Amino acid sequence: MKKAFVRSYGCQMNAYDAARMADVLGQEGYAATDSVEEADIVVLNTCHIREKAAEKVYSELGRLRVLKGERKLAGQDTRIVVAGCVAQAEGSEILARAPAVDVVVGPQSYHRLPELLARSRETRVVDTEFPVEDKFDHLPARRNKGVSAFLTVQEGCDKFCAFCVVPYTRGAEVSRSVAAVTAEAAKLAEAGVREITLIGQNVNAYHGEGLDGGSAGLADLTRAVAAIPGIGRIRYTTSHPNDMGEDLIRAHAEIPALMPYLHLPVQSGSDRVLQAMNRKHTGEQYRRLIERIRAARPDIALSSDFIVGFPGETEAEFEDTMRLVADIGFQSAFSFKYSPRPGTPAADREDAVPESVKSERLAALQALLDRQRHAYQNAAVGSLTEVLVEKVGRHPGQVAGKTPHLLAVQFEAPASSIGRFVAVRIVEAGANSLFGEAVPRAEAA
Ligand code: 5AD
Ligand code: SF4
């Protein structure tokens, strides 16, 4: 049997796309493999968000060129596909820079992979169109679903933050219909999926066609997915503060399946920097929004994204970010040094912050965020929680899963508990995971 190796970089939507590409190749008779050496097709699903992510692809392509040559000597053909956001952003430039590449395909065209691969036998192929047809209508059924699954409900972004490539690589905001999302979710549930994470670059701007033909928001969509038998948990990511409407905040109070965890990127705590980033909200507005969300769902765990060293950021402005983090308290967060991206407005600015200053600020911010994360984990010790078991654990006899607040937990239980909700008492906080003990239902109640 022919084999396909698919590697994904970047965000959860890329992970979703990578899985769907594996489905397309599966339908074409390619079995998935983890070993790149034995792959007849290699797909790199790339990320363009920061320079580091984008450059990784070229070093990987250098290695693949050697591998492709070795396989050829052994009489084996290897097709190399570059997909994802670098493909979208750089198109045929990739062919010029990386001679081993056969196909370049953007995030909206990967349903055409079989045809593109066939054409690549004659000539090298680039497809970075935003096609009129909807790729979702052309994708085969999903395989390998597991217990917790991502589901793309919205793609693209109309916000144009000054640092960000997403509006260019993923295009304008498009929402799938409630019917399309619930149909995919129902199939996942039938196959044993218990938790669905609704994903979109700007998921809380979701505005798809509702079941009644009108327009539905993310709160409506969440209600529709929560009504599907078997779906016990719903999450969504990633969101913009300005799209946290009252109905969505209320959904956190009213829909039991909507988990008490929210990833809400703020990027900076300085009003001047926020304005330069074109975020269209202030630090104070973000704080007030968090208050309202906490009023609706007091135990909600918060997560965020931060950029340090945006052009022109002063020490005092960076301190505003530190203060915002200290005041709000995050369960987890991602933080990055600003990386200028070609084609974005901020890339043209001449007041870049020196690399060494960015590094210092990042280290200070990450130290604070780490302290908050550990404090959150330690505070969970002694609590009784519900774990959705996802897989076997690192040690024999153990399984691993997540709490409603998205904390990883390991505990002793048979593998047959995978896919079940288990009451667990947290007994210890490790570096990256909590350890617990299953509690009999009667005791937990
Ligand atoms: N430089 C650094 N970080 C960036 N992000 C997006 N663009 C850039 C950039 N040019 C970060 C933001 C965003 C997350 C997905 O990546 O924090 O929320
Ligand atoms: Fe990276 Fe953004 Fe593309 Fe996701 S959408 S892969 S984060 S550039």
XYZ file of C-alpha atoms and ligand atoms in Angstrom:
471
model
C 0.000 0.000 0.000
C 1.164 3.538 -0.768
C 1.903 5.769 2.199
C 1.430 9.431 3.078
C 3.232 11.443 5.739
C 1.480 14.665 6.826
C 3.153 17.102 9.215
C 1.355 20.158 10.552
C 2.783 23.363 11.997
C 0.984 26.260 13.677
C -2.553 26.580 14.901
C -5.365 24.139 15.574
C -6.993 24.943 12.286
C -3.870 23.749 10.545
C -4.069 20.533 12.586
C -7.676 20.142 11.444
C -6.716 20.797 7.808
C -3.859 18.306 8.060
C -6.247 15.624 9.299
C -8.631 16.387 6.433
C -5.766 16.167 3.912
C -4.921 12.752 5.349
C -8.595 11.845 4.769
C -8.363 12.956 1.122
C -5.180 10.947 0.616
C -6.742 7.996 2.435
C -9.535 7.970 -0.095
C -6.885 7.857 -2.824
C -5.429 4.711 -1.284
C -2.643 6.204 0.826
C -2.231 4.850 4.344
C -1.024 7.357 6.947
C 2.536 6.857 8.184
C 4.646 8.484 10.910
C 7.841 7.646 9.100
C 8.853 10.168 6.490
C 11.437 7.753 5.025
C 8.776 5.354 3.804
C 6.335 7.974 2.521
C 5.331 8.148 -1.135
C 3.739 11.521 -0.423
C 5.025 14.059 2.087
C 2.769 16.970 3.001
C 4.075 19.886 5.055
C 1.132 21.920 6.321
C 2.895 25.181 7.003
C 2.392 28.239 9.228
C 3.260 31.809 8.292
C 2.399 33.589 11.537
C 5.970 34.338 12.613
C 9.238 34.248 10.727
C 10.547 31.302 12.726
C 7.556 29.166 11.824
C 7.873 30.022 8.140
C 11.639 29.415 7.984
C 11.284 25.965 9.570
C 9.653 24.829 6.357
C 12.692 25.582 4.241
C 15.074 23.668 6.476
C 12.649 20.747 6.427
C 12.440 20.972 2.619
C 16.240 20.845 2.440
C 16.211 17.527 4.308
C 13.385 16.223 2.140
C 15.353 16.983 -1.011
C 18.086 14.610 0.142
C 15.536 11.963 1.091
C 13.772 12.273 -2.245
C 17.118 11.763 -4.043
C 17.916 8.654 -2.000
C 14.492 7.166 -2.627
C 14.826 7.863 -6.336
C 18.111 5.907 -6.433
C 16.165 3.033 -4.889
C 13.562 3.362 -7.672
C 10.900 5.010 -5.486
C 8.978 8.149 -6.315
C 8.298 10.780 -3.637
C 5.806 13.616 -4.129
C 6.428 16.628 -1.926
C 3.513 18.925 -1.151
C 3.713 22.282 0.611
C 0.287 23.226 1.971
C -1.016 25.764 4.477
C -0.284 29.424 5.031
C 3.293 29.646 3.697
C 1.979 28.043 0.512
C -0.746 30.676 0.346
C 1.603 33.568 1.066
C 4.570 32.574 -1.078
C 3.042 30.485 -3.872
C 5.455 29.865 -6.744
C 8.347 31.451 -4.800
C 8.477 28.127 -2.978
C 9.123 26.280 -6.229
C 12.025 28.628 -6.941
C 13.542 28.227 -3.469
C 12.910 24.511 -2.982
C 13.596 22.352 -6.050
C 12.205 19.179 -4.468
C 8.657 20.535 -4.162
C 6.057 19.139 -6.574
C 2.834 20.776 -5.372
C 2.053 24.048 -3.576
C -1.536 24.204 -2.316
C -3.297 26.829 -0.216
C -5.684 26.244 2.717
C -8.802 26.691 0.583
C -7.828 24.293 -2.219
C -6.607 21.116 -0.572
C -9.736 19.168 -1.514
C -8.196 19.240 -5.028
C -5.070 17.346 -3.910
C -5.763 14.205 -5.988
C -6.035 16.245 -9.166
C -3.004 18.391 -8.278
C -0.916 15.294 -7.552
C -1.910 13.777 -10.880
C -0.945 16.962 -12.713
C 2.365 17.108 -10.859
C 3.553 14.078 -12.836
C 3.795 16.414 -15.846
C 4.772 19.711 -14.278
C 5.172 21.395 -10.884
C 1.823 22.743 -9.674
C 0.699 25.773 -7.653
C -2.912 26.246 -6.515
C -3.457 29.178 -4.173
C -6.849 30.257 -5.458
C -9.689 31.090 -3.142
C -12.023 28.857 -5.165
C -15.741 29.484 -5.558
C -16.643 25.986 -4.442
C -16.574 25.191 -0.736
C -13.842 22.676 0.088
C -16.034 21.186 2.829
C -18.498 19.980 0.176
C -15.699 18.016 -1.487
C -13.963 16.386 1.451
C -14.446 12.714 2.284
C -15.750 11.555 5.674
C -13.425 12.027 8.632
C -11.396 9.118 10.044
C -9.335 8.858 13.244
C -11.680 10.873 15.360
C -10.641 10.114 18.922
C -12.493 11.458 21.958
C -11.913 15.173 21.495
C -12.093 16.679 18.008
C -11.642 20.034 16.317
C -14.305 21.250 13.950
C -13.789 24.261 11.677
C -16.863 26.509 11.774
C -15.388 29.796 10.586
C -12.327 30.722 8.580
C -10.483 33.908 7.765
C -10.437 37.253 9.443
C -11.640 40.783 8.665
C -9.939 42.464 11.620
C -6.558 43.362 10.084
C -4.456 43.679 13.217
C -1.338 45.525 12.083
C 1.026 42.607 12.870
C -0.952 39.718 11.437
C -0.785 37.727 8.191
C -4.015 35.806 8.732
C -6.332 38.102 6.714
C -3.951 37.584 3.770
C -3.278 33.863 4.121
C -6.750 32.721 5.160
C -8.784 35.416 3.427
C -12.017 37.108 4.457
C -14.291 35.785 7.187
C -16.498 32.914 6.041
C -18.845 30.914 8.297
C -20.218 27.434 7.602
C -23.940 26.910 8.108
C -25.333 25.534 11.373
C -26.651 22.554 9.380
C -23.197 21.754 7.961
C -21.538 22.048 11.379
C -24.142 19.985 13.235
C -24.037 17.290 10.528
C -20.261 16.976 10.942
C -20.590 17.086 14.738
C -23.301 14.385 14.756
C -21.059 12.052 12.739
C -18.219 12.686 15.141
C -20.498 11.940 18.104
C -21.670 8.672 16.517
C -18.022 7.661 16.152
C -17.381 8.239 19.871
C -16.288 11.883 20.024
C -17.429 13.439 23.316
C -15.815 16.872 23.134
C -15.834 19.270 20.202
C -13.741 22.397 19.886
C -15.310 24.781 17.410
C -12.434 26.482 15.657
C -12.006 29.602 13.571
C -9.389 32.335 13.193
C -12.000 34.638 14.665
C -14.539 32.117 15.859
C -16.710 34.415 17.943
C -17.402 36.486 14.813
C -19.203 33.359 13.566
C -22.370 34.281 11.682
C -23.548 31.274 9.701
C -26.892 30.440 8.199
C -29.177 29.149 10.954
C -31.545 26.190 10.738
C -34.417 28.644 10.167
C -32.601 30.334 7.280
C -31.742 33.392 9.375
C -28.310 34.339 10.690
C -26.922 32.423 13.683
C -24.178 33.531 16.059
C -21.688 31.402 17.986
C -24.062 31.153 20.971
C -26.793 29.711 18.691
C -24.312 27.334 17.104
C -23.115 26.182 20.523
C -26.705 25.452 21.578
C -27.279 23.427 18.399
C -24.115 21.382 18.918
C -24.906 20.896 22.629
C -28.217 19.294 21.632
C -26.438 16.475 19.739
C -26.603 13.221 21.737
C -23.175 12.144 22.943
C -21.558 15.599 22.869
C -20.773 16.361 26.488
C -18.332 19.211 26.077
C -17.939 22.173 23.769
C -15.080 24.627 23.527
C -14.248 27.296 21.000
C -11.096 29.061 19.887
C -9.817 31.643 19.001
C -11.644 34.845 19.781
C -11.390 38.610 19.465
C -12.495 40.704 22.474
C -14.678 42.937 20.293
C -16.770 39.962 19.197
C -17.597 38.769 22.742
C -21.291 39.695 22.513
C -23.781 39.584 25.371
C -25.408 36.429 23.963
C -22.084 34.578 23.960
C -21.290 35.712 27.492
C -24.740 34.526 28.573
C -24.120 31.205 26.831
C -21.283 30.625 29.300
C -23.803 30.908 32.148
C -26.588 28.934 30.490
C -25.129 26.049 28.453
C -23.738 23.348 30.766
C -21.785 21.698 27.937
C -19.907 24.920 27.187
C -16.728 24.494 29.186
C -15.498 27.159 31.631
C -12.393 28.046 29.664
C -11.829 30.974 27.342
C -8.886 31.842 25.134
C -9.223 35.570 24.562
C -6.086 37.170 23.110
C -5.359 40.712 24.295
C -1.805 41.090 22.854
C -0.858 44.100 25.014
C -1.954 46.024 28.095
C -0.970 49.426 26.702
C -3.633 51.565 25.076
C -1.158 53.237 22.741
C 0.266 49.900 21.585
C -3.223 48.410 21.234
C -4.158 51.311 19.014
C -0.994 50.957 16.926
C -1.841 47.262 16.576
C -5.286 48.243 15.263
C -6.960 46.143 17.948
C -9.784 48.677 18.334
C -10.136 48.257 22.104
C -8.320 49.554 25.175
C -6.860 47.732 28.153
C -9.695 49.037 30.295
C -12.321 47.695 27.868
C -10.672 44.273 28.019
C -10.669 44.349 31.823
C -14.355 45.265 31.927
C -15.163 42.524 29.445
C -13.374 39.985 31.655
C -15.436 41.215 34.631
C -18.645 40.592 32.725
C -17.508 37.137 31.631
C -16.514 36.279 35.205
C -19.865 37.529 36.471
C -21.581 35.093 34.074
C -19.235 32.192 34.824
C -17.227 32.847 38.008
C -14.950 29.795 37.693
C -13.962 30.453 34.069
C -10.270 29.820 33.317
C -8.707 32.467 31.121
C -6.017 32.196 28.529
C -4.552 34.783 26.190
C -1.922 35.672 23.586
C 0.673 38.403 24.042
C 3.141 40.093 21.729
C 6.141 41.882 23.257
C 8.336 44.359 21.418
C 5.772 45.624 18.943
C 7.443 48.538 17.073
C 7.709 51.584 19.325
C 6.800 49.711 22.543
C 8.437 51.510 25.474
C 9.444 50.037 28.811
C 6.465 51.762 30.467
C 4.100 50.338 27.851
C 5.491 46.875 28.426
C 4.904 47.392 32.164
C 1.244 48.087 31.332
C 1.083 44.577 29.879
C 2.691 43.119 33.020
C 0.167 44.954 35.172
C -2.777 43.711 33.130
C -1.521 40.130 33.496
C -0.981 40.568 37.227
C -4.456 42.057 37.693
C -6.430 39.556 35.624
C -4.616 36.291 36.306
C -4.392 33.751 33.499
C -4.511 29.988 33.715
C -2.318 29.707 30.632
C -1.070 31.925 27.837
C 1.045 32.115 24.724
C 3.533 34.939 24.399
C 5.721 35.889 21.485
C 8.354 38.354 20.406
C 6.992 40.577 17.687
C 8.079 39.258 14.284
C 7.659 41.546 11.260
C 5.665 39.808 8.538
C 5.899 40.794 4.877
C 2.820 42.600 3.608
C 1.457 43.604 7.027
C 1.222 47.326 7.963
C 3.504 47.047 11.010
C 6.314 45.500 8.945
C 7.046 48.913 7.384
C 7.627 50.665 10.701
C 11.084 51.956 11.409
C 10.926 52.034 15.207
C 11.684 48.342 15.754
C 12.470 47.276 19.312
C 15.966 45.715 19.562
C 16.019 41.924 19.692
C 17.764 41.897 23.088
C 15.028 44.086 24.601
C 12.340 41.841 23.138
C 14.061 38.825 24.694
C 14.238 40.472 28.115
C 10.585 41.461 28.018
C 9.517 38.031 26.850
C 11.451 36.370 29.672
C 9.865 38.670 32.280
C 6.368 38.137 30.925
C 6.775 34.385 30.653
C 8.089 34.176 34.216
C 4.951 35.947 35.447
C 2.644 33.793 33.313
C 4.437 30.644 34.510
C 3.929 31.646 38.130
C 0.239 32.149 37.446
C -0.027 28.808 35.689
C 1.656 26.979 38.576
C -0.510 28.782 41.126
C -3.600 27.717 39.186
C -2.420 24.106 39.043
C -1.530 24.047 42.728
C -4.908 25.512 43.668
C -6.567 22.565 41.924
C -4.969 20.078 44.357
C -7.638 18.644 46.656
C -10.512 19.519 44.348
C -13.016 17.086 42.916
C -13.394 17.409 39.182
C -14.663 15.576 36.124
C -12.136 14.250 33.658
C -12.920 13.299 30.090
C -10.534 10.414 29.475
C -8.779 10.756 26.106
C -5.993 8.183 25.984
C -3.730 5.854 27.920
C -1.329 7.659 30.259
C 2.426 7.806 30.328
C 2.670 5.069 32.951
C 1.159 1.601 32.623
C -2.278 1.370 34.220
C -2.849 5.110 33.910
C -5.089 7.103 31.619
C -4.925 10.780 30.668
C -7.627 13.335 30.118
C -8.709 16.915 30.739
C -10.754 18.757 33.337
C -13.468 21.248 32.321
C -10.793 23.943 32.838
C -8.564 22.196 30.306
C -6.009 20.984 32.823
C -4.324 17.718 31.907
C -4.811 14.939 34.478
C -3.351 11.447 34.783
C -4.845 8.807 37.030
C -5.132 5.063 37.435
C -7.988 3.539 35.481
C -8.459 0.838 32.850
C -8.123 1.751 29.172
C -11.841 0.963 28.868
C -12.506 4.325 30.528
C -11.294 6.151 27.411
C -14.191 8.236 26.117
C -15.875 8.352 29.552
C -16.381 11.145 32.061
C -14.825 10.134 35.371
C -15.023 11.870 38.751
C -11.446 12.464 39.920
C -9.908 13.894 43.085
C -6.730 15.870 42.285
C -3.935 14.805 44.628
C -0.792 16.339 43.168
C 0.378 18.964 40.693
C 3.297 17.956 38.459
C 5.189 20.193 36.044
C 2.826 19.798 33.111
C 0.059 17.607 34.391
C -2.052 16.976 37.471
C -2.277 13.584 39.146
C -5.524 12.318 40.570
C -7.551 9.385 41.867
C -10.826 8.167 40.449
C -13.681 8.649 42.910
C -16.605 6.225 42.908
C -19.747 7.940 41.571
C -21.685 7.579 44.825
C -18.920 9.333 46.767
C -18.568 12.039 44.115
C -22.259 12.894 44.146
N 4.628 38.478 15.594
C 4.491 37.849 16.794
N 3.381 37.232 17.182
C 2.331 37.239 16.331
N 1.102 36.734 16.438
C 0.425 36.996 15.312
N 1.193 37.686 14.458
C 2.395 37.866 15.075
C 3.600 38.514 14.715
N 3.739 39.139 13.556
C 0.605 36.054 17.639
C -0.590 36.789 18.235
C -1.736 35.900 17.859
C -1.095 34.548 17.877
C -1.823 33.483 17.143
O 0.174 34.759 17.305
O -0.418 36.837 19.640
O -2.820 36.004 18.750
Fe -0.299 29.969 11.232
Fe -2.276 31.719 11.189
Fe -2.053 30.050 9.206
Fe -2.837 29.146 11.593
S -3.920 30.573 10.266
S -1.327 28.221 10.273
S -1.607 30.498 12.947
S -0.586 31.650 9.781
